[in-house]
Amino acid sequence: MIPCSSSASLVTYIFGDSLTEVGNNNYLQLSLAKSNYPHYGVDFNGGKATGRFTNGRTIADKLGISSPPPYLSLSPTDDAILKGVNYASGGAGILNETGLYFIERLSFDDQIKNFEATKQSMKTKIGDEAANKLCNEAVYFIGIGSNDYVNNFLQPFLEDGQQYTHDEFLGLLISTLGEQLTRLYQVGARKMVFHGLGPLGCIPSQRAKSSRGQCLGQVNLWVQQFNSKVKKLIGTLNAHLPSSQLIFADTYQAVLDLIENPTAYGFKVSNTSCCNVDTKLGGLCLPNSKLCSNRSDYVFWDAFHPSDAANVVLAEHFFSTIISKSPSPAPQPSH
């Protein structure tokens, strides 16, 4: 299904949230979902913050030959649009109301609109036929849904959590996602990989709500229900959309194992973050926050996001999941 990345022609388009963002929100003047300040990027090339929500590389940096640039950094005539683009935005969700309090962020709908604009630019550049072929052969990585829980449904002061039961909310997420994936298909996406959600009940921001700092079982149960419904949705879309090759990459169990047995993967701490964050004040790593002494010992960098070292392990799991489901060789993570 997915061409092997030994051929440098693998074109990847990435959609998602802060787990895969590489700097789009830096260009959104009013956005409160930003990480373009220390100590973010302390272990990235050059040691500078780039807008990635971790100390080094995100999973997106390992999803292709080289990490595609953020959409908002490119002009419509830029040749880079033919080689891959990252549309991901911190705070984004499947639902447009998700992450509302970040003021500016690119929801999944916004990201699809931006990809539609990219497709138009491609047509102008290389003609309709070549643009369609490029889009049909490219690989689309989509990782979205975490914020629909963490920065929407699980927030007691927001409407969705009060207005819907979880079953109703899940129904809304899945029907919306189905329309969104169909829209991507209509623009030319055929090879889509949807990255399922990890155990959100175990991220430090959620553990902080437990009196004993434990994982929140109810949240993890909801996430598993979401994953199960998305998997079913993807089966339905594959059956109904000609030539579609959608894959559901389920890494829930692998991530849970990393959190429950960190030492098996070379980590020491998985219940709290390397950066000493205040979960009541947003949970991001601020310039005045104190860092742990050995960053590679920690699975989590801040209250929400894995560390660079954890992202290396997670990317390996992600790719092995795709390979196991793919009839032809999948791309290997780039190091």
Coordinates of C-alpha atoms in Angstrom, one line a residue:
M1 CA 0.0 0.0 0.0
I2 CA 2.7 2.5 1.0
P3 CA 5.8 2.8 -1.1
C4 CA 9.1 2.0 0.5
S5 CA 11.0 5.1 1.7
S6 CA 14.2 3.9 0.1
S7 CA 12.9 5.7 -2.9
A8 CA 13.4 9.4 -2.2
S9 CA 10.1 10.1 -4.0
L10 CA 7.9 9.4 -1.0
V11 CA 5.6 12.4 -0.6
T12 CA 3.9 12.8 2.7
Y13 CA 1.2 15.2 3.8
I14 CA 0.7 15.4 7.6
F15 CA -2.5 16.4 9.4
G16 CA -2.9 16.6 13.2
D17 CA -2.4 18.4 16.4
S18 CA 0.5 19.3 18.7
L19 CA 1.8 15.7 18.6
T20 CA 2.8 16.3 15.0
E21 CA 3.0 20.1 14.6
V22 CA 6.3 21.5 13.3
G23 CA 5.5 25.2 13.6
N24 CA 2.3 26.3 11.9
N25 CA 1.0 28.0 15.1
N26 CA 4.1 30.3 15.1
Y27 CA 2.4 32.1 12.2
L28 CA -0.9 32.5 14.0
Q29 CA -0.5 35.8 15.8
L30 CA -3.2 35.3 18.4
S31 CA -2.7 31.6 19.1
L32 CA -2.2 30.6 22.7
A33 CA -1.2 27.1 21.6
K34 CA 2.5 27.8 20.9
S35 CA 5.8 26.3 21.8
N36 CA 8.3 28.7 20.1
Y37 CA 10.1 29.5 23.3
P38 CA 12.6 27.7 25.7
H39 CA 12.8 25.0 26.9
Y40 CA 11.1 23.5 23.8
G41 CA 13.6 22.4 21.2
V42 CA 16.4 22.2 23.7
D43 CA 17.4 18.8 22.1
F44 CA 16.5 19.8 18.5
N45 CA 19.1 20.6 15.9
G46 CA 20.6 23.9 17.0
G47 CA 18.9 23.7 20.4
K48 CA 16.3 26.2 19.4
A49 CA 12.5 26.2 19.8
T50 CA 10.8 25.7 16.4
G51 CA 7.1 25.3 17.4
R52 CA 7.4 21.6 18.1
F53 CA 5.7 20.7 21.4
T54 CA 8.6 18.6 22.8
N55 CA 12.3 18.9 23.6
G56 CA 13.4 17.5 20.3
R57 CA 11.7 15.7 17.4
T58 CA 8.0 14.9 17.1
I59 CA 6.7 11.7 15.5
A60 CA 6.1 13.8 12.4
D61 CA 9.8 14.3 12.0
K62 CA 10.1 10.5 11.5
L63 CA 7.2 10.1 9.0
G64 CA 9.2 10.6 5.8
I65 CA 12.6 11.0 4.2
S66 CA 12.8 14.5 5.7
S67 CA 10.2 16.2 7.8
P68 CA 7.8 18.2 5.6
P69 CA 7.7 22.0 6.3
P70 CA 4.8 23.7 8.0
Y71 CA 2.1 24.8 5.5
L72 CA 2.1 28.4 6.8
S73 CA 5.8 28.8 6.1
L74 CA 5.3 28.2 2.4
S75 CA 4.1 30.4 -0.4
P76 CA 1.6 28.9 -2.8
T77 CA 4.2 28.8 -5.6
D78 CA 6.8 27.1 -3.5
D79 CA 8.2 23.9 -5.1
A80 CA 8.1 22.3 -1.6
I81 CA 4.4 21.7 -1.9
L82 CA 5.1 18.9 -4.4
K83 CA 7.4 17.1 -1.9
G84 CA 5.1 17.1 1.2
V85 CA 3.6 19.6 3.6
N86 CA 2.8 19.5 7.4
Y87 CA -0.7 21.0 8.1
A88 CA -0.8 20.0 11.8
S89 CA -1.7 22.6 14.4
G90 CA -1.4 22.5 18.2
G91 CA -4.9 22.6 19.8
A92 CA -6.6 21.2 16.7
G93 CA -9.5 18.8 16.8
I94 CA -12.0 16.9 14.7
L95 CA -14.6 19.4 15.9
N96 CA -14.2 23.1 15.1
E97 CA -15.1 24.1 18.7
T98 CA -12.3 22.0 20.1
G99 CA -9.5 24.1 21.6
L100 CA -11.6 27.3 21.4
Y101 CA -9.7 28.9 24.3
F102 CA -6.5 28.8 22.3
I103 CA -8.1 31.6 20.2
E104 CA -6.3 30.6 17.0
R105 CA -5.5 27.1 15.7
L106 CA -6.1 25.2 12.5
S107 CA -8.9 22.7 13.1
F108 CA -8.9 19.5 11.0
D109 CA -11.5 21.3 8.7
D110 CA -9.1 24.2 8.3
Q111 CA -6.2 21.8 7.5
I112 CA -8.3 20.1 4.8
K113 CA -9.1 23.5 3.3
N114 CA -5.4 24.3 3.3
F115 CA -4.7 21.1 1.5
E116 CA -7.4 21.9 -1.0
A117 CA -5.6 25.2 -1.6
T118 CA -2.3 23.3 -2.0
K119 CA -4.0 21.1 -4.6
Q120 CA -5.0 24.2 -6.6
S121 CA -1.5 25.5 -6.5
M122 CA -0.2 22.1 -7.7
K123 CA -2.6 22.2 -10.7
T124 CA -1.3 25.7 -11.6
K125 CA 2.3 24.4 -11.3
I126 CA 2.2 21.0 -13.0
G127 CA -1.2 20.7 -14.6
D128 CA -4.4 18.8 -13.5
E129 CA -3.3 15.3 -14.5
A130 CA 0.1 15.4 -12.8
A131 CA -1.4 17.0 -9.7
N132 CA -4.0 14.3 -9.5
K133 CA -1.4 11.6 -9.9
L134 CA 0.9 13.1 -7.2
C135 CA -2.0 13.3 -4.8
N136 CA -3.2 9.8 -5.5
E137 CA 0.3 8.4 -4.9
A138 CA 1.2 10.5 -1.8
V139 CA 0.9 9.2 1.7
Y140 CA -1.3 11.0 4.2
F141 CA -0.6 10.7 7.9
I142 CA -3.5 11.8 10.1
G143 CA -3.4 12.0 13.9
I144 CA -6.3 13.9 15.4
G145 CA -8.8 13.5 18.2
S146 CA -6.8 13.9 21.4
N147 CA -7.8 17.5 21.8
D148 CA -11.5 16.7 21.3
Y149 CA -11.1 14.9 24.7
V150 CA -8.4 16.8 26.5
N151 CA -9.3 20.3 25.4
N152 CA -13.0 19.8 24.9
F153 CA -15.1 16.9 26.3
L154 CA -13.0 16.5 29.5
Q155 CA -13.1 20.2 30.4
P156 CA -16.0 20.7 32.9
F157 CA -16.5 24.4 32.0
L158 CA -17.0 23.7 28.2
E159 CA -20.4 23.1 26.6
D160 CA -19.8 19.7 24.8
G161 CA -19.0 17.9 28.1
Q162 CA -22.2 19.1 29.6
Q163 CA -24.4 18.9 26.5
Y164 CA -23.5 15.3 25.4
T165 CA -23.2 11.9 26.9
H166 CA -20.0 10.2 25.8
D167 CA -21.9 8.0 23.4
E168 CA -23.5 11.1 21.8
F169 CA -20.1 12.9 21.7
L170 CA -18.4 9.9 20.1
G171 CA -21.2 9.7 17.5
L172 CA -20.5 13.3 16.6
L173 CA -16.8 12.8 16.4
I174 CA -17.1 9.7 14.1
S175 CA -19.7 11.2 11.8
T176 CA -17.6 14.4 11.4
L177 CA -14.4 12.4 10.9
G178 CA -16.1 10.3 8.2
E179 CA -17.1 13.4 6.3
Q180 CA -13.5 14.8 6.7
L181 CA -11.8 11.7 5.4
T182 CA -14.2 11.6 2.5
R183 CA -13.3 15.2 1.7
L184 CA -9.6 14.3 1.6
Y185 CA -10.4 11.4 -0.7
Q186 CA -12.3 13.8 -3.0
V187 CA -9.3 16.1 -3.2
G188 CA -7.2 13.0 -4.3
A189 CA -6.0 11.3 -1.1
R190 CA -6.0 7.5 -1.5
K191 CA -3.3 6.2 0.9
M192 CA -4.3 7.5 4.3
V193 CA -2.9 6.3 7.7
F194 CA -5.0 7.3 10.7
H195 CA -3.0 7.1 13.9
G196 CA -5.3 6.0 16.8
L197 CA -5.3 7.7 20.2
G198 CA -3.0 6.7 23.0
P199 CA -4.1 6.2 26.6
L200 CA -4.9 9.8 27.3
G201 CA -5.9 8.9 30.9
C202 CA -2.2 8.3 31.6
I203 CA -0.8 11.6 30.4
P204 CA 0.4 13.8 33.3
S205 CA -2.3 16.4 32.9
Q206 CA -5.0 13.7 33.4
R207 CA -3.1 11.9 36.2
A208 CA -3.0 15.2 38.1
K209 CA -6.8 14.8 38.6
S210 CA -6.4 11.5 40.4
S211 CA -5.7 11.8 44.2
R212 CA -3.0 9.2 43.9
G213 CA -1.6 10.3 40.5
Q214 CA -2.9 7.2 38.8
C215 CA -4.2 6.8 35.2
L216 CA -7.9 7.7 34.7
G217 CA -9.5 4.5 33.7
Q218 CA -12.7 6.1 32.5
V219 CA -10.8 8.3 30.0
N220 CA -8.8 5.3 28.7
L221 CA -12.0 3.4 28.2
W222 CA -13.5 6.3 26.2
V223 CA -10.3 6.4 24.1
Q224 CA -10.5 2.7 23.3
Q225 CA -14.2 3.2 22.3
F226 CA -13.1 6.0 20.0
N227 CA -10.3 3.8 18.4
S228 CA -12.7 0.9 17.9
K229 CA -15.3 3.2 16.1
V230 CA -12.6 4.8 13.9
K231 CA -11.3 1.3 12.9
K232 CA -14.8 0.4 11.9
L233 CA -15.3 3.7 10.0
I234 CA -12.1 3.1 8.1
G235 CA -13.3 -0.4 7.1
T236 CA -16.6 1.2 5.8
L237 CA -14.7 3.9 3.9
N238 CA -12.4 1.4 2.3
A239 CA -15.5 -0.6 1.1
H240 CA -17.2 2.4 -0.3
L241 CA -14.5 4.6 -1.8
P242 CA -12.9 3.1 -4.9
S243 CA -9.1 2.7 -4.8
S244 CA -9.0 4.0 -1.2
Q245 CA -6.3 2.4 1.0
L246 CA -7.0 3.6 4.5
I247 CA -5.1 2.0 7.4
F248 CA -5.9 2.4 11.1
A249 CA -2.6 2.4 13.1
D250 CA -3.5 1.3 16.6
T251 CA -0.6 2.0 19.0
Y252 CA -2.8 2.2 22.2
Q253 CA -1.4 -1.0 23.7
A254 CA 2.2 -0.2 22.8
V255 CA 2.0 3.3 24.3
L256 CA 0.3 1.9 27.5
D257 CA 3.1 -0.7 27.7
L258 CA 5.7 2.1 27.5
I259 CA 4.0 4.0 30.3
E260 CA 3.4 0.9 32.5
N261 CA 6.9 -0.7 31.9
P262 CA 9.2 2.3 31.1
T263 CA 12.4 0.4 32.2
A264 CA 11.8 -2.2 29.5
Y265 CA 12.4 0.6 27.0
G266 CA 15.3 2.3 28.7
F267 CA 13.2 5.0 30.6
K268 CA 12.9 5.6 34.3
V269 CA 9.9 7.9 34.8
S270 CA 6.5 7.8 33.0
N271 CA 4.1 9.1 35.6
T272 CA 5.3 12.7 35.6
S273 CA 7.0 15.0 33.1
C274 CA 10.7 16.0 32.7
C275 CA 9.7 19.7 32.7
N276 CA 8.3 20.6 36.1
V277 CA 4.9 22.0 34.9
D278 CA 1.9 23.4 36.6
T279 CA -1.1 21.5 35.3
K280 CA -3.4 24.1 36.7
L281 CA -1.7 26.7 34.5
G282 CA -2.0 24.9 31.2
G283 CA 0.7 22.2 31.7
L284 CA 3.2 23.5 29.1
C285 CA 6.9 23.9 29.8
L286 CA 7.5 27.6 30.5
P287 CA 10.9 29.4 30.2
N288 CA 11.1 29.6 34.0
S289 CA 10.2 25.9 34.5
K290 CA 12.8 23.6 36.0
L291 CA 13.9 20.7 33.9
C292 CA 14.9 17.2 35.0
S293 CA 18.6 16.3 34.9
N294 CA 18.4 13.5 32.4
R295 CA 15.8 14.2 29.7
S296 CA 16.1 10.7 28.1
D297 CA 14.9 9.1 31.3
Y298 CA 11.4 10.6 30.9
V299 CA 8.6 9.4 28.7
F300 CA 6.8 12.7 29.0
W301 CA 8.3 16.2 28.3
D302 CA 5.4 18.3 29.6
A303 CA 1.9 17.5 30.9
F304 CA 0.7 16.4 27.4
H305 CA 3.5 15.5 25.1
P306 CA 6.1 12.7 24.9
S307 CA 9.8 13.5 25.1
D308 CA 12.1 13.3 22.1
A309 CA 13.4 9.9 23.3
A310 CA 9.8 8.6 23.7
N311 CA 8.9 9.8 20.2
V312 CA 11.7 7.6 18.8
V313 CA 10.2 4.5 20.4
L314 CA 6.6 5.6 19.5
A315 CA 7.6 6.1 15.8
E316 CA 9.1 2.6 15.7
H317 CA 5.8 1.2 17.1
F318 CA 3.8 3.3 14.6
F319 CA 5.8 2.0 11.6
S320 CA 5.7 -1.6 12.7
T321 CA 1.9 -1.3 13.0
I322 CA 1.7 0.0 9.5
I323 CA 4.0 -2.6 8.1
S324 CA 2.0 -5.4 9.7
K325 CA -1.2 -4.1 7.9
S326 CA 0.4 -3.1 4.6
P327 CA 0.5 -5.4 1.6
S328 CA 3.7 -3.7 0.4
P329 CA 6.7 -2.3 2.3
A330 CA 5.9 0.7 4.4
P331 CA 8.3 3.6 4.9
Q332 CA 10.8 3.3 7.7
P333 CA 11.2 6.0 10.3
S334 CA 13.9 8.4 9.4
H335 CA 16.6 9.0 12.0

